[in-house]
Every structure is written in C-alpha cells, then in structure tokens.
Amino acid sequence: MLRALMFILPLALTIYAFIDCLNTSEEETKHLPKVAWVFIILLFWIVGPIVWLVGGKARTGPRPSGGRGTRGTGGGWVAPDDNPEFLKSLGGDRPAAPREDREDEPAPEPAPEPAPESGKDARPADEQGGGGPADGGTGPSKS
C-alpha cells in the first residue's frame, strides 16, 4: 500500500501542476516562458511540479468584491441579483406586452344544468309509482 502511495502521490502532483501550467496565461508565468515550465514539470518528475507551484506562477490573493458583474475586471464577480447595474438594465429594455391571462378578469361562468323534461317526473323510476301491477299503474305487465 505504501509503495502505491509513493507512486500515486507524485504522479497526481505532476498531473495537477501540468494542467495548471497549461491553463495559466503567458503573462502570469514568472521567471521562464510557459514552454520551459512544461518541460521542467515533465522532465523533473517530483521537483518540477513543486518548483512550479512555489515559484512559477504569479499568484494573487482574493480580490475584494466590487460592483462589477463580470470576472477579471478588477472587482470580482457579483451575482446578477446583487448587481445594481444589471437590475437597472432590466427596467426599460422592452415595452410591457399585454398579458392574455390576467387575474383581474372574471372567470367564465359554468354552463347551467339542463332542466328535467316537462312531461316526466324528476323522481327515479322506482319512486314514481307506476312500476308494476301492485301499484295499479300502467307499467309493463307479464302475460
């Protein structure tokens, strides 16, 4: 286990330093050109990445947050809802379009229920009383 760790740790450090060097702009590298740093990191397997991390890149501390909404402009990054310039830009860019689904309009009235037919009683057939011979009604008779 210890043998694997002694191989994996420097390899991970080399990969990290190599990718960090590739992502660094030419203006931020110190002392040597970027291509020279890449060769140092890859050729000097353990020492190269450490030297790159210690002295190869101009590292700056965190910048104080300003009122700008973009990165890299000196003021740091600000969320859009905290940026007053962005909020002002939302105000009058386009005219207000009429909304089709207004809440202040009354809802359409439901259709009225149909009234029962005039010649029939509204009670169910078993309550109407004309269902059989015992009632004396005119219902179907069994012959």
Short mmCIF file of N, CA, C and O in Angstrom, two decimals:
data_model
loop_
_atom_site.label_atom_id
_atom_site.label_comp_id
_atom_site.label_asym_id
_atom_site.label_seq_id
_atom_site.Cartn_x
_atom_site.Cartn_y
_atom_site.Cartn_z
N MET A 1 0.82 -1.20 0.00
CA MET A 1 0.00 0.00 0.00
C MET A 1 0.86 1.25 0.00
O MET A 1 0.57 2.20 -0.70
N LEU A 2 1.90 1.25 0.80
CA LEU A 2 2.78 2.40 0.88
C LEU A 2 3.55 2.60 -0.42
O LEU A 2 3.78 3.73 -0.84
N ARG A 3 3.89 1.51 -1.09
CA ARG A 3 4.60 1.61 -2.37
C ARG A 3 3.69 2.26 -3.42
O ARG A 3 4.15 3.08 -4.22
N ALA A 4 2.43 1.91 -3.44
CA ALA A 4 1.49 2.50 -4.39
C ALA A 4 1.30 3.99 -4.10
O ALA A 4 1.22 4.81 -5.01
N LEU A 5 1.24 4.35 -2.83
CA LEU A 5 1.07 5.75 -2.45
C LEU A 5 2.28 6.58 -2.85
O LEU A 5 2.15 7.73 -3.27
N MET A 6 3.48 5.98 -2.75
CA MET A 6 4.70 6.70 -3.13
C MET A 6 4.78 6.91 -4.64
O MET A 6 5.54 7.75 -5.10
N PHE A 7 4.01 6.17 -5.41
CA PHE A 7 3.97 6.36 -6.85
C PHE A 7 2.80 7.27 -7.25
O PHE A 7 2.93 8.13 -8.11
N ILE A 8 1.67 7.09 -6.61
CA ILE A 8 0.45 7.83 -6.99
C ILE A 8 0.53 9.30 -6.59
O ILE A 8 0.10 10.18 -7.35
N LEU A 9 1.07 9.60 -5.43
CA LEU A 9 1.13 10.99 -4.96
C LEU A 9 1.97 11.89 -5.88
O LEU A 9 1.49 12.95 -6.29
N PRO A 10 3.22 11.51 -6.23
CA PRO A 10 3.96 12.37 -7.18
C PRO A 10 3.32 12.43 -8.56
O PRO A 10 3.38 13.47 -9.23
N LEU A 11 2.69 11.34 -8.99
CA LEU A 11 2.01 11.36 -10.28
C LEU A 11 0.84 12.34 -10.27
O LEU A 11 0.67 13.13 -11.21
N ALA A 12 0.06 12.33 -9.20
CA ALA A 12 -1.06 13.27 -9.08
C ALA A 12 -0.56 14.71 -9.01
O ALA A 12 -1.15 15.61 -9.62
N LEU A 13 0.52 14.94 -8.30
CA LEU A 13 1.10 16.27 -8.20
C LEU A 13 1.60 16.74 -9.57
O LEU A 13 1.40 17.90 -9.95
N THR A 14 2.22 15.85 -10.32
CA THR A 14 2.72 16.20 -11.65
C THR A 14 1.57 16.52 -12.60
O THR A 14 1.62 17.50 -13.35
N ILE A 15 0.53 15.72 -12.56
CA ILE A 15 -0.63 15.97 -13.43
C ILE A 15 -1.29 17.30 -13.08
O ILE A 15 -1.63 18.09 -13.96
N TYR A 16 -1.44 17.57 -11.78
CA TYR A 16 -2.04 18.84 -11.36
C TYR A 16 -1.20 20.03 -11.83
O TYR A 16 -1.72 21.01 -12.37
N ALA A 17 0.11 19.97 -11.61
CA ALA A 17 0.99 21.08 -11.99
C ALA A 17 1.02 21.25 -13.51
O ALA A 17 1.05 22.38 -14.01
N PHE A 18 0.99 20.15 -14.25
CA PHE A 18 1.00 20.22 -15.72
C PHE A 18 -0.26 20.91 -16.23
O PHE A 18 -0.21 21.82 -17.06
N ILE A 19 -1.42 20.51 -15.72
CA ILE A 19 -2.68 21.13 -16.15
C ILE A 19 -2.75 22.58 -15.71
O ILE A 19 -3.21 23.45 -16.46
N ASP A 20 -2.26 22.88 -14.49
CA ASP A 20 -2.25 24.26 -14.01
C ASP A 20 -1.36 25.12 -14.89
O ASP A 20 -1.69 26.26 -15.21
N CYS A 21 -0.22 24.59 -15.31
CA CYS A 21 0.69 25.33 -16.17
C CYS A 21 0.06 25.58 -17.54
O CYS A 21 0.19 26.67 -18.10
N LEU A 22 -0.62 24.58 -18.08
CA LEU A 22 -1.26 24.76 -19.39
C LEU A 22 -2.39 25.78 -19.34
O LEU A 22 -2.62 26.50 -20.31
N ASN A 23 -3.10 25.85 -18.23
CA ASN A 23 -4.22 26.79 -18.10
C ASN A 23 -3.79 28.20 -17.72
O ASN A 23 -4.60 29.12 -17.74
N THR A 24 -2.53 28.37 -17.35
CA THR A 24 -2.02 29.69 -16.97
C THR A 24 -1.65 30.47 -18.22
O THR A 24 -1.03 29.94 -19.14
N SER A 25 -2.00 31.74 -18.23
CA SER A 25 -1.64 32.57 -19.39
C SER A 25 -0.14 32.88 -19.36
O SER A 25 0.51 32.79 -18.31
N GLU A 26 0.38 33.27 -20.50
CA GLU A 26 1.82 33.58 -20.62
C GLU A 26 2.21 34.76 -19.74
O GLU A 26 3.32 34.82 -19.23
N GLU A 27 1.29 35.69 -19.52
CA GLU A 27 1.58 36.87 -18.71
C GLU A 27 1.71 36.54 -17.23
O GLU A 27 2.35 37.28 -16.48
N GLU A 28 1.08 35.47 -16.78
CA GLU A 28 1.10 35.12 -15.36
C GLU A 28 2.27 34.22 -14.98
O GLU A 28 2.49 33.98 -13.79
N THR A 29 3.01 33.69 -15.93
CA THR A 29 4.16 32.86 -15.61
C THR A 29 5.33 33.75 -15.20
O THR A 29 5.54 34.82 -15.76
N LYS A 30 6.09 33.29 -14.21
CA LYS A 30 7.23 34.05 -13.72
C LYS A 30 8.53 33.35 -14.09
O LYS A 30 8.58 32.12 -14.19
N HIS A 31 9.57 34.13 -14.29
CA HIS A 31 10.95 33.69 -14.44
C HIS A 31 11.27 33.00 -15.77
O HIS A 31 12.32 33.21 -16.32
N LEU A 32 10.41 32.15 -16.31
CA LEU A 32 10.68 31.40 -17.54
C LEU A 32 9.46 31.43 -18.45
O LEU A 32 8.34 31.63 -17.97
N PRO A 33 9.66 31.17 -19.73
CA PRO A 33 8.48 31.04 -20.61
C PRO A 33 7.65 29.80 -20.24
O PRO A 33 8.13 28.87 -19.60
N LYS A 34 6.43 29.82 -20.67
CA LYS A 34 5.50 28.74 -20.34
C LYS A 34 5.97 27.38 -20.87
O LYS A 34 5.85 26.36 -20.19
N VAL A 35 6.54 27.35 -22.06
CA VAL A 35 7.02 26.10 -22.64
C VAL A 35 8.15 25.51 -21.78
O VAL A 35 8.21 24.28 -21.57
N ALA A 36 9.01 26.37 -21.26
CA ALA A 36 10.09 25.88 -20.39
C ALA A 36 9.53 25.28 -19.11
O ALA A 36 10.02 24.24 -18.64
N TRP A 37 8.48 25.89 -18.56
CA TRP A 37 7.86 25.33 -17.35
C TRP A 37 7.23 23.96 -17.63
O TRP A 37 7.31 23.06 -16.79
N VAL A 38 6.64 23.79 -18.78
CA VAL A 38 6.05 22.49 -19.13
C VAL A 38 7.14 21.42 -19.17
O VAL A 38 6.97 20.32 -18.63
N PHE A 39 8.28 21.74 -19.80
CA PHE A 39 9.38 20.76 -19.85
C PHE A 39 9.95 20.47 -18.46
O PHE A 39 10.26 19.33 -18.13
N ILE A 40 10.06 21.50 -17.62
CA ILE A 40 10.58 21.29 -16.26
C ILE A 40 9.64 20.38 -15.47
O ILE A 40 10.08 19.47 -14.76
N ILE A 41 8.34 20.61 -15.60
CA ILE A 41 7.36 19.80 -14.85
C ILE A 41 7.41 18.35 -15.31
O ILE A 41 7.37 17.42 -14.49
N LEU A 42 7.53 18.12 -16.62
CA LEU A 42 7.50 16.75 -17.13
C LEU A 42 8.85 16.03 -16.98
O LEU A 42 8.87 14.81 -16.75
N LEU A 43 9.96 16.73 -17.09
CA LEU A 43 11.27 16.07 -17.01
C LEU A 43 11.72 15.81 -15.58
O LEU A 43 12.28 14.75 -15.28
N PHE A 44 11.52 16.77 -14.72
CA PHE A 44 11.91 16.61 -13.32
C PHE A 44 10.66 16.25 -12.53
O PHE A 44 9.97 17.10 -11.98
N TRP A 45 10.42 14.95 -12.46
CA TRP A 45 9.13 14.41 -12.08
C TRP A 45 8.62 14.85 -10.72
O TRP A 45 7.45 15.18 -10.56
N ILE A 46 9.44 14.89 -9.71
CA ILE A 46 8.97 15.26 -8.38
C ILE A 46 9.30 16.72 -8.07
O ILE A 46 8.48 17.45 -7.52
N VAL A 47 10.49 17.16 -8.45
CA VAL A 47 10.93 18.51 -8.13
C VAL A 47 10.25 19.54 -9.03
O VAL A 47 9.90 20.63 -8.57
N GLY A 48 10.03 19.22 -10.29
CA GLY A 48 9.44 20.16 -11.24
C GLY A 48 8.08 20.69 -10.83
O GLY A 48 7.85 21.90 -10.83
N PRO A 49 7.15 19.81 -10.47
CA PRO A 49 5.84 20.32 -10.04
C PRO A 49 5.91 21.18 -8.78
O PRO A 49 5.19 22.18 -8.66
N ILE A 50 6.78 20.81 -7.86
CA ILE A 50 6.90 21.60 -6.63
C ILE A 50 7.46 22.99 -6.95
O ILE A 50 6.97 24.00 -6.43
N VAL A 51 8.48 23.05 -7.81
CA VAL A 51 9.05 24.35 -8.20
C VAL A 51 8.01 25.20 -8.92
O VAL A 51 7.91 26.41 -8.71
N TRP A 52 7.18 24.57 -9.78
CA TRP A 52 6.12 25.32 -10.48
C TRP A 52 5.12 25.90 -9.48
O TRP A 52 4.74 27.06 -9.57
N LEU A 53 4.70 25.08 -8.53
CA LEU A 53 3.69 25.54 -7.58
C LEU A 53 4.24 26.62 -6.66
O LEU A 53 3.49 27.50 -6.22
N VAL A 54 5.53 26.57 -6.34
CA VAL A 54 6.10 27.56 -5.43
C VAL A 54 6.46 28.86 -6.17
O VAL A 54 6.15 29.96 -5.69
N GLY A 55 7.09 28.76 -7.34
CA GLY A 55 7.61 29.98 -7.93
C GLY A 55 7.31 30.20 -9.39
O GLY A 55 7.79 31.17 -9.97
N GLY A 56 6.54 29.36 -10.03
CA GLY A 56 6.35 29.51 -11.45
C GLY A 56 5.19 30.37 -11.88
O GLY A 56 5.15 30.84 -13.01
N LYS A 57 4.27 30.59 -11.00
CA LYS A 57 3.05 31.30 -11.37
C LYS A 57 2.86 32.50 -10.45
O LYS A 57 3.05 32.40 -9.24
N ALA A 58 2.47 33.62 -11.03
CA ALA A 58 2.17 34.80 -10.24
C ALA A 58 0.81 34.59 -9.59
O ALA A 58 -0.22 34.67 -10.24
N ARG A 59 0.83 34.30 -8.33
CA ARG A 59 -0.43 34.03 -7.61
C ARG A 59 -0.82 35.28 -6.83
O ARG A 59 -0.04 35.87 -6.11
N THR A 60 -2.08 35.65 -6.99
CA THR A 60 -2.60 36.81 -6.27
C THR A 60 -3.65 36.34 -5.28
O THR A 60 -4.31 35.33 -5.48
N GLY A 61 -3.81 37.10 -4.23
CA GLY A 61 -4.81 36.78 -3.23
C GLY A 61 -6.20 37.07 -3.74
O GLY A 61 -6.39 37.60 -4.85
N PRO A 62 -7.21 36.75 -2.97
CA PRO A 62 -8.58 37.02 -3.39
C PRO A 62 -8.82 38.53 -3.49
O PRO A 62 -8.39 39.30 -2.65
N ARG A 63 -9.49 38.91 -4.55
CA ARG A 63 -9.79 40.32 -4.76
C ARG A 63 -11.03 40.71 -3.98
O ARG A 63 -11.96 39.93 -3.85
N PRO A 64 -11.06 41.94 -3.49
CA PRO A 64 -12.28 42.38 -2.80
C PRO A 64 -13.42 42.49 -3.78
O PRO A 64 -13.25 42.88 -4.93
N SER A 65 -14.60 42.16 -3.31
CA SER A 65 -15.78 42.18 -4.16
C SER A 65 -16.17 43.62 -4.47
O SER A 65 -16.26 44.46 -3.59
N GLY A 66 -16.42 43.88 -5.74
CA GLY A 66 -16.82 45.23 -6.17
C GLY A 66 -18.21 45.20 -6.76
O GLY A 66 -18.97 44.25 -6.62
N GLY A 67 -18.57 46.24 -7.47
CA GLY A 67 -19.90 46.34 -8.05
C GLY A 67 -19.99 45.83 -9.47
O GLY A 67 -21.02 45.94 -10.09
N ARG A 68 -18.92 45.30 -10.00
CA ARG A 68 -18.94 44.83 -11.38
C ARG A 68 -19.54 43.44 -11.46
O ARG A 68 -19.41 42.65 -10.55
N GLY A 69 -20.16 43.12 -12.57
CA GLY A 69 -20.82 41.84 -12.73
C GLY A 69 -20.05 40.84 -13.57
O GLY A 69 -20.58 39.82 -13.93
N THR A 70 -18.82 41.15 -13.92
CA THR A 70 -18.05 40.23 -14.74
C THR A 70 -16.76 39.86 -14.04
O THR A 70 -16.26 40.59 -13.19
N ARG A 71 -16.20 38.74 -14.43
CA ARG A 71 -14.94 38.30 -13.85
C ARG A 71 -13.79 38.98 -14.56
O ARG A 71 -13.85 39.29 -15.72
N GLY A 72 -12.71 39.14 -13.82
CA GLY A 72 -11.49 39.64 -14.41
C GLY A 72 -11.45 41.13 -14.68
O GLY A 72 -10.54 41.61 -15.32
N THR A 73 -12.39 41.89 -14.20
CA THR A 73 -12.38 43.33 -14.43
C THR A 73 -11.86 44.08 -13.21
O THR A 73 -11.98 45.28 -13.14
N GLY A 74 -11.30 43.37 -12.26
CA GLY A 74 -10.72 44.03 -11.11
C GLY A 74 -11.63 44.04 -9.90
O GLY A 74 -11.16 44.20 -8.79
N GLY A 75 -12.89 43.89 -10.07
CA GLY A 75 -13.79 43.98 -8.94
C GLY A 75 -14.32 42.65 -8.46
O GLY A 75 -15.03 42.58 -7.49
N GLY A 76 -14.00 41.58 -9.12
CA GLY A 76 -14.53 40.29 -8.72
C GLY A 76 -15.87 40.04 -9.36
O GLY A 76 -16.40 40.86 -10.10
N TRP A 77 -16.44 38.92 -9.05
CA TRP A 77 -17.70 38.50 -9.65
C TRP A 77 -18.83 38.77 -8.68
O TRP A 77 -18.72 38.49 -7.48
N VAL A 78 -19.93 39.30 -9.20
CA VAL A 78 -21.10 39.61 -8.38
C VAL A 78 -22.30 38.93 -9.02
O VAL A 78 -22.47 38.95 -10.23
N ALA A 79 -23.13 38.31 -8.21
CA ALA A 79 -24.33 37.66 -8.71
C ALA A 79 -25.25 38.70 -9.36
O ALA A 79 -25.29 39.85 -8.93
N PRO A 80 -26.01 38.32 -10.40
CA PRO A 80 -26.85 39.29 -11.10
C PRO A 80 -27.88 39.98 -10.20
O PRO A 80 -28.17 41.15 -10.38
N ASP A 81 -28.43 39.25 -9.22
CA ASP A 81 -29.44 39.89 -8.39
C ASP A 81 -28.84 40.84 -7.36
O ASP A 81 -29.55 41.61 -6.74
N ASP A 82 -27.50 40.83 -7.19
CA ASP A 82 -26.83 41.77 -6.31
C ASP A 82 -26.16 42.91 -7.08
O ASP A 82 -25.61 43.81 -6.47
N ASN A 83 -26.21 42.88 -8.38
CA ASN A 83 -25.54 43.87 -9.21
C ASN A 83 -26.51 44.97 -9.58
O ASN A 83 -27.44 44.76 -10.34
N PRO A 84 -26.31 46.18 -9.08
CA PRO A 84 -27.26 47.25 -9.37
C PRO A 84 -27.30 47.63 -10.84
O PRO A 84 -28.35 48.01 -11.35
N GLU A 85 -26.17 47.51 -11.55
CA GLU A 85 -26.17 47.83 -12.98
C GLU A 85 -27.06 46.87 -13.76
O GLU A 85 -27.78 47.28 -14.66
N PHE A 86 -27.01 45.60 -13.40
CA PHE A 86 -27.85 44.61 -14.08
C PHE A 86 -29.32 44.86 -13.77
O PHE A 86 -30.17 44.79 -14.65
N LEU A 87 -29.62 45.16 -12.54
CA LEU A 87 -31.01 45.40 -12.16
C LEU A 87 -31.57 46.64 -12.85
O LEU A 87 -32.74 46.66 -13.23
N LYS A 88 -30.74 47.67 -13.04
CA LYS A 88 -31.20 48.86 -13.77
C LYS A 88 -31.46 48.53 -15.24
O LYS A 88 -32.35 49.09 -15.85
N SER A 89 -30.67 47.62 -15.78
CA SER A 89 -30.83 47.29 -17.20
C SER A 89 -32.12 46.52 -17.47
O SER A 89 -32.58 46.46 -18.60
N LEU A 90 -32.72 45.95 -16.46
CA LEU A 90 -33.96 45.21 -16.64
C LEU A 90 -35.17 46.13 -16.76
O LEU A 90 -36.20 45.72 -17.26
N GLY A 91 -35.04 47.35 -16.30
CA GLY A 91 -36.18 48.26 -16.21
C GLY A 91 -36.87 48.59 -17.50
O GLY A 91 -38.06 48.36 -17.66
N GLY A 92 -36.21 49.16 -18.49
CA GLY A 92 -36.93 49.68 -19.64
C GLY A 92 -36.43 49.16 -20.98
O GLY A 92 -36.44 49.90 -21.95
N ASP A 93 -35.98 47.96 -21.06
CA ASP A 93 -35.48 47.43 -22.33
C ASP A 93 -36.57 47.23 -23.36
O ASP A 93 -36.40 47.50 -24.52
N ARG A 94 -37.71 46.74 -22.94
CA ARG A 94 -38.77 46.44 -23.90
C ARG A 94 -40.11 46.90 -23.31
O ARG A 94 -40.30 46.90 -22.10
N PRO A 95 -41.04 47.25 -24.16
CA PRO A 95 -42.35 47.69 -23.66
C PRO A 95 -43.11 46.50 -23.07
O PRO A 95 -42.93 45.36 -23.48
N ALA A 96 -43.96 46.83 -22.13
CA ALA A 96 -44.74 45.78 -21.49
C ALA A 96 -45.78 45.25 -22.46
O ALA A 96 -46.60 46.00 -23.00
N ALA A 97 -45.76 43.96 -22.70
CA ALA A 97 -46.73 43.34 -23.60
C ALA A 97 -48.01 43.04 -22.83
O ALA A 97 -47.98 42.71 -21.65
N PRO A 98 -49.17 43.18 -23.47
CA PRO A 98 -50.41 42.85 -22.75
C PRO A 98 -50.47 41.36 -22.44
O PRO A 98 -50.18 40.52 -23.29
N ARG A 99 -50.81 41.07 -21.24
CA ARG A 99 -50.91 39.67 -20.82
C ARG A 99 -52.27 39.12 -21.17
O ARG A 99 -53.29 39.78 -21.00
N GLU A 100 -52.27 37.90 -21.63
CA GLU A 100 -53.53 37.26 -22.02
C GLU A 100 -54.23 36.62 -20.82
O GLU A 100 -55.43 36.48 -20.80
N ASP A 101 -53.50 36.22 -19.84
CA ASP A 101 -54.09 35.51 -18.71
C ASP A 101 -54.11 36.43 -17.48
O ASP A 101 -53.44 36.20 -16.51
N ARG A 102 -54.91 37.45 -17.54
CA ARG A 102 -54.98 38.38 -16.43
C ARG A 102 -55.79 37.79 -15.29
O ARG A 102 -56.80 37.14 -15.49
N GLU A 103 -55.35 38.11 -14.08
CA GLU A 103 -56.04 37.59 -12.91
C GLU A 103 -57.26 38.45 -12.54
O GLU A 103 -58.15 38.00 -11.85
N ASP A 104 -57.28 39.72 -12.98
CA ASP A 104 -58.38 40.59 -12.59
C ASP A 104 -59.64 40.38 -13.44
O ASP A 104 -60.70 40.91 -13.12
N GLU A 105 -59.53 39.61 -14.50
CA GLU A 105 -60.71 39.32 -15.32
C GLU A 105 -61.53 38.23 -14.63
O GLU A 105 -60.99 37.30 -14.07
N PRO A 106 -62.88 38.34 -14.68
CA PRO A 106 -63.69 37.30 -14.04
C PRO A 106 -63.60 35.99 -14.81
O PRO A 106 -63.45 35.96 -16.02
N ALA A 107 -63.73 34.92 -14.08
CA ALA A 107 -63.70 33.59 -14.70
C ALA A 107 -65.01 33.36 -15.45
O ALA A 107 -66.06 33.87 -15.06
N PRO A 108 -64.98 32.61 -16.53
CA PRO A 108 -66.22 32.34 -17.25
C PRO A 108 -67.18 31.53 -16.38
O PRO A 108 -66.77 30.67 -15.61
N GLU A 109 -68.50 31.85 -16.51
CA GLU A 109 -69.50 31.16 -15.69
C GLU A 109 -69.71 29.75 -16.24
O GLU A 109 -69.71 29.54 -17.45
N PRO A 110 -69.93 28.79 -15.34
CA PRO A 110 -70.18 27.42 -15.82
C PRO A 110 -71.55 27.34 -16.50
O PRO A 110 -72.48 28.09 -16.20
N ALA A 111 -71.68 26.40 -17.41
CA ALA A 111 -72.95 26.22 -18.14
C ALA A 111 -74.02 25.73 -17.17
O ALA A 111 -73.75 24.91 -16.30
N PRO A 112 -75.27 26.25 -17.31
CA PRO A 112 -76.33 25.80 -16.40
C PRO A 112 -76.68 24.34 -16.66
O PRO A 112 -76.57 23.83 -17.77
N GLU A 113 -77.13 23.68 -15.61
CA GLU A 113 -77.52 22.26 -15.74
C GLU A 113 -78.84 22.18 -16.51
O GLU A 113 -79.71 23.03 -16.34
N PRO A 114 -79.02 21.17 -17.35
CA PRO A 114 -80.28 21.06 -18.11
C PRO A 114 -81.45 20.75 -17.18
O PRO A 114 -81.34 19.98 -16.23
N ALA A 115 -82.60 21.39 -17.45
CA ALA A 115 -83.82 21.17 -16.66
C ALA A 115 -84.45 19.83 -17.06
O ALA A 115 -84.33 19.40 -18.21
N PRO A 116 -85.13 19.15 -16.13
CA PRO A 116 -85.78 17.88 -16.49
C PRO A 116 -86.90 18.13 -17.50
O PRO A 116 -87.47 19.22 -17.56
N GLU A 117 -87.17 17.11 -18.28
CA GLU A 117 -88.22 17.25 -19.30
C GLU A 117 -89.55 17.52 -18.62
O GLU A 117 -89.84 17.04 -17.54
N SER A 118 -90.45 18.28 -19.27
CA SER A 118 -91.69 18.74 -18.65
C SER A 118 -92.71 17.65 -18.45
O SER A 118 -93.50 17.71 -17.53
N GLY A 119 -92.72 16.60 -19.24
CA GLY A 119 -93.76 15.59 -19.12
C GLY A 119 -93.42 14.49 -18.13
O GLY A 119 -94.27 13.67 -17.80
N LYS A 120 -92.22 14.43 -17.63
CA LYS A 120 -91.83 13.34 -16.72
C LYS A 120 -91.54 13.91 -15.35
O LYS A 120 -91.16 15.06 -15.19
N ASP A 121 -91.70 13.07 -14.38
CA ASP A 121 -91.40 13.43 -13.01
C ASP A 121 -89.89 13.32 -12.80
O ASP A 121 -89.22 12.48 -13.40
N ALA A 122 -89.33 14.13 -11.93
CA ALA A 122 -87.90 14.14 -11.70
C ALA A 122 -87.47 13.02 -10.77
O ALA A 122 -86.30 12.80 -10.57
N ARG A 123 -88.42 12.28 -10.17
CA ARG A 123 -88.06 11.20 -9.24
C ARG A 123 -87.58 9.98 -10.02
O ARG A 123 -87.98 9.78 -11.17
N PRO A 124 -86.76 9.15 -9.40
CA PRO A 124 -86.35 7.92 -10.07
C PRO A 124 -87.54 7.03 -10.36
O PRO A 124 -88.61 7.15 -9.76
N ALA A 125 -87.36 6.07 -11.25
CA ALA A 125 -88.47 5.22 -11.72
C ALA A 125 -89.06 4.38 -10.61
O ALA A 125 -90.26 4.15 -10.58
N ASP A 126 -88.27 3.93 -9.64
CA ASP A 126 -88.83 3.09 -8.58
C ASP A 126 -89.65 3.90 -7.59
O ASP A 126 -90.44 3.37 -6.85
N GLU A 127 -89.49 5.23 -7.55
CA GLU A 127 -90.28 6.06 -6.66
C GLU A 127 -91.49 6.66 -7.37
O GLU A 127 -92.33 7.27 -6.73
N GLN A 128 -91.61 6.53 -8.67
CA GLN A 128 -92.70 7.18 -9.38
C GLN A 128 -94.02 6.45 -9.18
O GLN A 128 -95.06 7.04 -9.35
N GLY A 129 -94.01 5.24 -8.86
CA GLY A 129 -95.25 4.55 -8.55
C GLY A 129 -95.92 3.92 -9.73
O GLY A 129 -97.05 3.48 -9.62
N GLY A 130 -95.42 3.84 -10.85
CA GLY A 130 -96.09 3.21 -11.98
C GLY A 130 -95.33 2.00 -12.44
O GLY A 130 -95.34 1.66 -13.62
N GLY A 131 -94.68 1.31 -11.54
CA GLY A 131 -93.77 0.28 -11.96
C GLY A 131 -94.37 -1.08 -12.11
O GLY A 131 -93.83 -1.91 -12.81
N GLY A 132 -95.52 -1.42 -11.50
CA GLY A 132 -95.99 -2.80 -11.60
C GLY A 132 -97.47 -2.94 -11.32
O GLY A 132 -98.16 -1.97 -11.05
N PRO A 133 -97.97 -4.16 -11.40
CA PRO A 133 -99.40 -4.41 -11.21
C PRO A 133 -99.84 -4.14 -9.78
O PRO A 133 -100.99 -3.80 -9.54
N ALA A 134 -99.00 -4.24 -8.77
CA ALA A 134 -99.40 -4.00 -7.40
C ALA A 134 -99.72 -2.55 -7.18
O ALA A 134 -100.53 -2.19 -6.34
N ASP A 135 -99.08 -1.69 -7.93
CA ASP A 135 -99.33 -0.27 -7.81
C ASP A 135 -100.56 0.15 -8.58
O ASP A 135 -101.05 1.26 -8.39
N GLY A 136 -101.03 -0.69 -9.45
CA GLY A 136 -102.16 -0.34 -10.28
C GLY A 136 -101.77 0.57 -11.41
O GLY A 136 -102.61 1.23 -12.00
N GLY A 137 -100.49 0.59 -11.69
CA GLY A 137 -100.01 1.52 -12.71
C GLY A 137 -100.08 0.90 -14.08
O GLY A 137 -100.61 -0.19 -14.29
N THR A 138 -99.53 1.59 -15.00
CA THR A 138 -99.60 1.18 -16.41
C THR A 138 -98.27 0.60 -16.86
O THR A 138 -97.99 0.59 -18.05
N GLY A 139 -97.46 0.14 -15.96
CA GLY A 139 -96.17 -0.40 -16.33
C GLY A 139 -96.29 -1.68 -17.10
O GLY A 139 -97.38 -2.18 -17.36
N PRO A 140 -95.22 -2.23 -17.51
CA PRO A 140 -95.25 -3.46 -18.31
C PRO A 140 -95.86 -4.59 -17.48
O PRO A 140 -95.53 -4.75 -16.31
N SER A 141 -96.70 -5.32 -18.08
CA SER A 141 -97.36 -6.43 -17.39
C SER A 141 -96.87 -7.73 -17.99
O SER A 141 -96.53 -7.83 -19.16
N LYS A 142 -96.88 -8.74 -17.14
CA LYS A 142 -96.42 -10.07 -17.60
C LYS A 142 -97.65 -10.84 -18.03
O LYS A 142 -98.60 -10.97 -17.31
N SER A 143 -97.68 -11.35 -19.23
CA SER A 143 -98.84 -12.10 -19.66
C SER A 143 -98.57 -13.55 -19.82
O SER A 143 -97.61 -14.08 -20.09
#
